[in-house]
PDB file of C-alpha atoms and ligand atoms in Angstrom:
ATOM      1  CA  MET A   1       0.000   0.000   0.000  1.00 88.00           C
ATOM      2  CA  LYS A   2       1.823   3.083  -1.231  1.00 87.00           C
ATOM      3  CA  GLU A   3       0.277   5.461   1.324  1.00 89.00           C
ATOM      4  CA  LEU A   4       1.730   3.441   4.151  1.00 90.00           C
ATOM      5  CA  PHE A   5       5.245   3.758   2.783  1.00 89.00           C
ATOM      6  CA  SER A   6       4.983   7.473   1.991  1.00 88.00           C
ATOM      7  CA  LYS A   7       3.408   8.458   5.306  1.00 88.00           C
ATOM      8  CA  ARG A   8       5.586  10.698   7.479  1.00 91.00           C
ATOM      9  CA  SER A   9       4.783  12.870  10.463  1.00 92.00           C
ATOM     10  CA  VAL A  10       4.228  16.389   9.141  1.00 93.00           C
ATOM     11  CA  ARG A  11       4.132  19.407  11.436  1.00 96.00           C
ATOM     12  CA  ALA A  12       4.000  22.342   8.974  1.00 96.00           C
ATOM     13  CA  PHE A  13       0.831  22.873   6.980  1.00 97.00           C
ATOM     14  CA  GLN A  14      -0.691  25.082   4.293  1.00 97.00           C
ATOM     15  CA  PRO A  15      -3.432  27.287   5.786  1.00 95.00           C
ATOM     16  CA  THR A  16      -6.005  25.788   3.361  1.00 97.00           C
ATOM     17  CA  ALA A  17      -9.144  24.639   5.157  1.00 97.00           C
ATOM     18  CA  ILE A  18      -9.928  20.944   4.877  1.00 98.00           C
ATOM     19  CA  GLU A  19     -13.058  20.194   2.870  1.00 98.00           C
ATOM     20  CA  PRO A  20     -15.977  18.907   5.025  1.00 98.00           C
ATOM     21  CA  ASP A  21     -16.437  15.829   2.795  1.00 98.00           C
ATOM     22  CA  LYS A  22     -12.786  14.916   3.339  1.00 98.00           C
ATOM     23  CA  ILE A  23     -13.167  15.330   7.104  1.00 98.00           C
ATOM     24  CA  GLU A  24     -16.092  12.925   6.941  1.00 98.00           C
ATOM     25  CA  ILE A  25     -14.030  10.356   5.023  1.00 98.00           C
ATOM     26  CA  ILE A  26     -11.215  10.630   7.599  1.00 98.00           C
ATOM     27  CA  LEU A  27     -13.733  10.045  10.395  1.00 98.00           C
ATOM     28  CA  LYS A  28     -15.190   7.045   8.578  1.00 98.00           C
ATOM     29  CA  ALA A  29     -11.663   5.631   8.275  1.00 98.00           C
ATOM     30  CA  ALA A  30     -11.233   5.978  12.043  1.00 98.00           C
ATOM     31  CA  MET A  31     -14.553   4.211  12.601  1.00 98.00           C
ATOM     32  CA  CYS A  32     -13.283   1.290  10.481  1.00 98.00           C
ATOM     33  CA  ALA A  33     -10.589   0.543  13.064  1.00 98.00           C
ATOM     34  CA  PRO A  34     -11.260  -2.525  15.202  1.00 98.00           C
ATOM     35  CA  THR A  35     -12.085  -2.254  18.902  1.00 98.00           C
ATOM     36  CA  THR A  36     -11.764  -4.923  21.580  1.00 98.00           C
ATOM     37  CA  GLY A  37     -14.932  -7.022  21.575  1.00 98.00           C
ATOM     38  CA  SER A  38     -16.539  -4.310  19.404  1.00 98.00           C
ATOM     39  CA  GLN A  39     -16.868  -2.054  22.426  1.00 98.00           C
ATOM     40  CA  ASN A  40     -16.778   0.986  20.070  1.00 98.00           C
ATOM     41  CA  GLU A  41     -15.756   3.445  22.756  1.00 98.00           C
ATOM     42  CA  ARG A  42     -14.308   6.000  20.332  1.00 98.00           C
ATOM     43  CA  GLU A  43     -15.556   9.573  20.150  1.00 98.00           C
ATOM     44  CA  PHE A  44     -14.027  12.406  18.152  1.00 98.00           C
ATOM     45  CA  ILE A  45     -13.892  16.179  18.438  1.00 98.00           C
ATOM     46  CA  VAL A  46     -13.254  17.854  15.092  1.00 98.00           C
ATOM     47  CA  VAL A  47     -11.479  21.153  15.705  1.00 98.00           C
ATOM     48  CA  THR A  48     -11.279  23.858  13.030  1.00 98.00           C
ATOM     49  CA  GLU A  49     -11.576  27.024  15.140  1.00 98.00           C
ATOM     50  CA  LYS A  50      -8.263  28.871  15.299  1.00 98.00           C
ATOM     51  CA  GLU A  51      -8.580  29.794  18.986  1.00 98.00           C
ATOM     52  CA  LEU A  52      -9.212  26.176  19.957  1.00 98.00           C
ATOM     53  CA  LEU A  53      -6.325  24.960  17.787  1.00 98.00           C
ATOM     54  CA  LYS A  54      -4.054  27.422  19.618  1.00 98.00           C
ATOM     55  CA  LYS A  55      -5.256  26.090  22.970  1.00 98.00           C
ATOM     56  CA  LEU A  56      -4.538  22.514  21.867  1.00 98.00           C
ATOM     57  CA  ALA A  57      -1.020  23.583  20.877  1.00 98.00           C
ATOM     58  CA  ASP A  58      -0.348  24.317  24.558  1.00 98.00           C
ATOM     59  CA  VAL A  59      -1.509  21.019  26.056  1.00 98.00           C
ATOM     60  CA  SER A  60       2.023  19.575  26.015  1.00 98.00           C
ATOM     61  CA  PRO A  61       5.557  20.690  25.116  1.00 97.00           C
ATOM     62  CA  TYR A  62       5.233  18.588  21.936  1.00 98.00           C
ATOM     63  CA  THR A  63       1.947  19.800  20.454  1.00 98.00           C
ATOM     64  CA  ALA A  64       2.975  23.220  19.098  1.00 98.00           C
ATOM     65  CA  CYS A  65       2.281  22.188  15.482  1.00 98.00           C
ATOM     66  CA  VAL A  66      -1.490  22.189  16.093  1.00 98.00           C
ATOM     67  CA  ALA A  67      -1.487  25.991  16.208  1.00 98.00           C
ATOM     68  CA  ASP A  68      -0.775  26.164  12.473  1.00 95.00           C
ATOM     69  CA  ALA A  69      -2.865  23.183  11.420  1.00 98.00           C
ATOM     70  CA  PRO A  70      -6.256  23.908   9.796  1.00 98.00           C
ATOM     71  CA  LEU A  71      -7.690  20.778  11.421  1.00 98.00           C
ATOM     72  CA  ALA A  72      -7.223  18.677  14.518  1.00 98.00           C
ATOM     73  CA  ILE A  73      -9.138  15.586  15.475  1.00 98.00           C
ATOM     74  CA  VAL A  74      -9.109  14.806  19.175  1.00 98.00           C
ATOM     75  CA  LEU A  75      -9.614  11.126  19.926  1.00 98.00           C
ATOM     76  CA  LEU A  76     -11.570  10.337  23.076  1.00 98.00           C
ATOM     77  CA  ALA A  77     -12.742   7.163  24.763  1.00 98.00           C
ATOM     78  CA  ASN A  78     -16.229   6.945  26.225  1.00 98.00           C
ATOM     79  CA  PHE A  79     -15.734   4.861  29.367  1.00 98.00           C
ATOM     80  CA  ASP A  80     -19.473   4.237  29.690  1.00 98.00           C
ATOM     81  CA  LYS A  81     -18.950   1.868  26.733  1.00 98.00           C
ATOM     82  CA  VAL A  82     -15.650   0.311  27.813  1.00 98.00           C
ATOM     83  CA  GLU A  83     -15.989  -3.382  28.724  1.00 98.00           C
ATOM     84  CA  PHE A  84     -12.293  -4.249  28.445  1.00 98.00           C
ATOM     85  CA  PRO A  85     -10.495  -1.427  30.266  1.00 97.00           C
ATOM     86  CA  GLU A  86      -7.031  -2.966  29.849  1.00 98.00           C
ATOM     87  CA  LEU A  87      -7.250  -2.599  26.081  1.00 98.00           C
ATOM     88  CA  TRP A  88      -8.887   0.789  25.457  1.00 98.00           C
ATOM     89  CA  GLU A  89      -5.641   2.450  24.443  1.00 98.00           C
ATOM     90  CA  GLN A  90      -5.009  -0.182  21.783  1.00 98.00           C
ATOM     91  CA  ASP A  91      -8.461   0.501  20.329  1.00 98.00           C
ATOM     92  CA  MET A  92      -7.741   4.205  20.244  1.00 98.00           C
ATOM     93  CA  ALA A  93      -4.281   3.723  18.723  1.00 98.00           C
ATOM     94  CA  ALA A  94      -5.767   1.682  15.881  1.00 98.00           C
ATOM     95  CA  ALA A  95      -8.175   4.525  15.082  1.00 98.00           C
ATOM     96  CA  THR A  96      -5.425   7.141  15.307  1.00 98.00           C
ATOM     97  CA  GLU A  97      -3.248   5.429  12.716  1.00 98.00           C
ATOM     98  CA  LYS A  98      -6.271   4.889  10.423  1.00 98.00           C
ATOM     99  CA  ILE A  99      -6.913   8.662  10.495  1.00 98.00           C
ATOM    100  CA  LEU A 100      -3.335   9.441   9.555  1.00 97.00           C
ATOM    101  CA  LEU A 101      -3.241   6.865   6.760  1.00 97.00           C
ATOM    102  CA  GLU A 102      -6.489   8.108   5.218  1.00 97.00           C
ATOM    103  CA  CYS A 103      -5.070  11.649   5.336  1.00 97.00           C
ATOM    104  CA  VAL A 104      -2.163  10.527   3.168  1.00 96.00           C
ATOM    105  CA  HIS A 105      -4.591   8.882   0.750  1.00 96.00           C
ATOM    106  CA  LEU A 106      -6.382  12.252   0.465  1.00 97.00           C
ATOM    107  CA  ASP A 107      -3.072  14.106  -0.177  1.00 95.00           C
ATOM    108  CA  MET A 108      -2.985  15.476   3.355  1.00 97.00           C
ATOM    109  CA  SER A 109      -0.567  14.771   6.166  1.00 95.00           C
ATOM    110  CA  GLY A 110      -0.627  14.832   9.899  1.00 96.00           C
ATOM    111  CA  THR A 111       1.022  13.961  13.138  1.00 98.00           C
ATOM    112  CA  TRP A 112      -0.044  11.813  16.062  1.00 98.00           C
ATOM    113  CA  LEU A 113       0.261  13.844  19.266  1.00 98.00           C
ATOM    114  CA  GLY A 114       0.308  11.642  22.331  1.00 98.00           C
ATOM    115  CA  ILE A 115      -1.931  12.640  25.251  1.00 98.00           C
ATOM    116  CA  SER A 116      -2.764   9.514  27.308  1.00 98.00           C
ATOM    117  CA  PRO A 117      -1.447   8.340  29.728  1.00 98.00           C
ATOM    118  CA  VAL A 118       0.308  11.601  30.641  1.00 98.00           C
ATOM    119  CA  ALA A 119      -1.944  13.019  33.378  1.00 98.00           C
ATOM    120  CA  GLU A 120      -1.097  16.686  32.808  1.00 98.00           C
ATOM    121  CA  ARG A 121      -1.802  16.499  29.071  1.00 98.00           C
ATOM    122  CA  MET A 122      -5.058  14.643  29.674  1.00 98.00           C
ATOM    123  CA  GLU A 123      -6.189  17.216  32.215  1.00 98.00           C
ATOM    124  CA  ASN A 124      -5.350  20.047  29.805  1.00 98.00           C
ATOM    125  CA  VAL A 125      -7.496  18.519  27.055  1.00 98.00           C
ATOM    126  CA  CYS A 126     -10.331  17.831  29.525  1.00 98.00           C
ATOM    127  CA  LYS A 127     -10.288  21.490  30.608  1.00 98.00           C
ATOM    128  CA  ILE A 128     -10.375  22.880  27.046  1.00 98.00           C
ATOM    129  CA  PHE A 129     -13.533  20.930  26.185  1.00 98.00           C
ATOM    130  CA  SER A 130     -15.037  20.660  29.699  1.00 98.00           C
ATOM    131  CA  LEU A 131     -15.189  16.904  29.217  1.00 98.00           C
ATOM    132  CA  PRO A 132     -17.403  14.849  31.524  1.00 98.00           C
ATOM    133  CA  GLU A 133     -15.683  12.211  33.708  1.00 98.00           C
ATOM    134  CA  ASN A 134     -16.546   9.268  31.457  1.00 98.00           C
ATOM    135  CA  ILE A 135     -14.834  10.837  28.425  1.00 98.00           C
ATOM    136  CA  VAL A 136     -11.063  10.298  28.412  1.00 98.00           C
ATOM    137  CA  PRO A 137      -8.721  11.933  25.887  1.00 98.00           C
ATOM    138  CA  PHE A 138      -6.260   9.662  24.094  1.00 98.00           C
ATOM    139  CA  ALA A 139      -4.498  11.632  21.355  1.00 98.00           C
ATOM    140  CA  ILE A 140      -4.703  14.602  19.040  1.00 98.00           C
ATOM    141  CA  THR A 141      -4.058  14.368  15.327  1.00 98.00           C
ATOM    142  CA  ALA A 142      -2.889  17.608  13.696  1.00 98.00           C
ATOM    143  CA  ILE A 143      -3.915  17.531  10.025  1.00 98.00           C
ATOM    144  CA  GLY A 144      -3.485  19.652   6.912  1.00 98.00           C
ATOM    145  CA  TYR A 145      -2.071  19.864   3.435  1.00 97.00           C
ATOM    146  CA  PRO A 146       1.702  19.683   3.904  1.00 96.00           C
ATOM    147  CA  LEU A 147       3.801  22.798   3.388  1.00 95.00           C
ATOM    148  CA  GLN A 148       6.603  20.751   1.823  1.00 91.00           C
ATOM    149  CA  LYS A 149       6.946  17.396   0.143  1.00 85.00           C
ATOM    150  CA  THR A 150       8.226  14.838   2.640  1.00 80.00           C
ATOM    151  CA  SER A 151      11.086  12.438   2.105  1.00 75.00           C
ATOM    152  CA  MET A 152      10.135   8.886   1.245  1.00 75.00           C
ATOM    153  CA  ASP A 153      13.561   7.544   2.276  1.00 82.00           C
ATOM    154  CA  ARG A 154      13.473   5.078   5.104  1.00 88.00           C
ATOM    155  CA  ASP A 155      15.916   2.587   6.526  1.00 91.00           C
ATOM    156  CA  PHE A 156      14.459  -0.824   7.244  1.00 94.00           C
ATOM    157  CA  ASP A 157      16.387  -2.725   9.913  1.00 94.00           C
ATOM    158  CA  PHE A 158      15.640  -6.426   9.598  1.00 95.00           C
ATOM    159  CA  SER A 159      17.835  -7.261  12.606  1.00 93.00           C
ATOM    160  CA  ILE A 160      14.712  -6.673  14.739  1.00 94.00           C
ATOM    161  CA  VAL A 161      12.851  -9.482  12.975  1.00 96.00           C
ATOM    162  CA  HIS A 162      12.952 -12.994  14.431  1.00 96.00           C
ATOM    163  CA  TYR A 163      11.732 -16.116  12.694  1.00 96.00           C
ATOM    164  CA  ASN A 164      10.140 -18.806  14.845  1.00 97.00           C
ATOM    165  CA  GLU A 165      12.319 -17.987  17.886  1.00 97.00           C
ATOM    166  CA  PHE A 166      13.797 -14.936  19.611  1.00 96.00           C
ATOM    167  CA  LYS A 167      17.527 -14.707  18.933  1.00 90.00           C
ATOM    168  CA  LYS A 168      19.607 -12.195  20.902  1.00 85.00           C
ATOM    169  CA  ALA A 169      21.773 -10.062  18.577  1.00 76.00           C
TER     170      ALA A 169
HETATM  171  C1  FMN B   1       2.138   7.394  20.581  1.00 63.45           C
HETATM  172  C2  FMN B   1       2.771   8.498  19.784  1.00 63.45           C
HETATM  173  C3  FMN B   1       2.867   9.758  20.331  1.00 63.45           C
HETATM  174  C4  FMN B   1       3.442  10.799  19.594  1.00 63.45           C
HETATM  175  N1  FMN B   1       3.465  12.053  20.131  1.00 63.45           N
HETATM  176  C5  FMN B   1       3.989  13.079  19.411  1.00 63.45           C
HETATM  177  C6  FMN B   1       3.962  14.407  19.936  1.00 63.45           C
HETATM  178  O1  FMN B   1       3.472  14.662  21.042  1.00 63.45           O
HETATM  179  N2  FMN B   1       4.484  15.398  19.177  1.00 63.45           N
HETATM  180  C7  FMN B   1       5.010  15.159  17.931  1.00 63.45           C
HETATM  181  O2  FMN B   1       5.459  16.117  17.299  1.00 63.45           O
HETATM  182  N3  FMN B   1       5.047  13.909  17.410  1.00 63.45           N
HETATM  183  C8  FMN B   1       4.542  12.876  18.101  1.00 63.45           C
HETATM  184  N4  FMN B   1       4.508  11.607  17.571  1.00 63.45           N
HETATM  185  C9  FMN B   1       5.049  11.386  16.215  1.00 63.45           C
HETATM  186  C10 FMN B   1       6.431  10.713  16.273  1.00 63.45           C
HETATM  187  O3  FMN B   1       7.341  11.592  16.849  1.00 63.45           O
HETATM  188  C11 FMN B   1       6.836  10.310  14.833  1.00 63.45           C
HETATM  189  O4  FMN B   1       5.975   9.308  14.381  1.00 63.45           O
HETATM  190  C12 FMN B   1       8.263   9.814  14.797  1.00 63.45           C
HETATM  191  O5  FMN B   1       9.119  10.907  14.943  1.00 63.45           O
HETATM  192  C13 FMN B   1       8.610   9.107  13.481  1.00 63.45           C
HETATM  193  O6  FMN B   1       8.437   9.953  12.387  1.00 63.45           O
HETATM  194  P1  FMN B   1       7.566   9.498  11.132  1.00 63.45           P
HETATM  195  O7  FMN B   1       6.143   9.356  11.623  1.00 63.45           O
HETATM  196  O8  FMN B   1       7.746  10.602  10.115  1.00 63.45           O
HETATM  197  O9  FMN B   1       8.119   8.195  10.646  1.00 63.45           O
HETATM  198  C14 FMN B   1       3.957  10.561  18.282  1.00 63.45           C
HETATM  199  C15 FMN B   1       3.858   9.268  17.734  1.00 63.45           C
HETATM  200  C16 FMN B   1       3.262   8.254  18.471  1.00 63.45           C
HETATM  201  C17 FMN B   1       3.140   6.880  17.844  1.00 63.45           C
END
């Protein structure tokens, strides 16, 4: 799948607004991700307002790129629906990567910005949206049309691959 190999984290975006139909496709992609026992705990906040994007840029020392993104999708878990609490973060991670892959397919780019399980970052997101207790933030994806073309060069290190047994290097 060519999108998978060309996908890079992009933190500088054109100011162009993202078309609503494309936002819907990205959200559908996220909803295609599997969840443990189909618990479907995912919820999403689509953020396009500049002031809110600026607030999200301050939730951690590593989220500054959201300020200049035309779009952010905040991934949340609804704990009223969670039946397998040990695995909620894996559900959310699957949806996060689906969002970023679909962005590449639509000629956009983005970056996964980690929120959970860092308490301070989670609290900051909760405050911005006045989230109720059952809604837990997982990650932010900053999305936009990239300012520059990204490099496709990657090194693949096959020394981390083990066949049938684990062999110490
Ligand atoms: C769980 C997770 C959390 C991340 N958090 C951040 C973040 O807070 N800020 C950021 O700029 N990038 C973040 N990233 C993106 C990584 O830094 C990026 O994927 C890595 O540098 C590799 O670059 P590539 O995606 O272009 O291959 C995160 C990625 C993952 C998987």
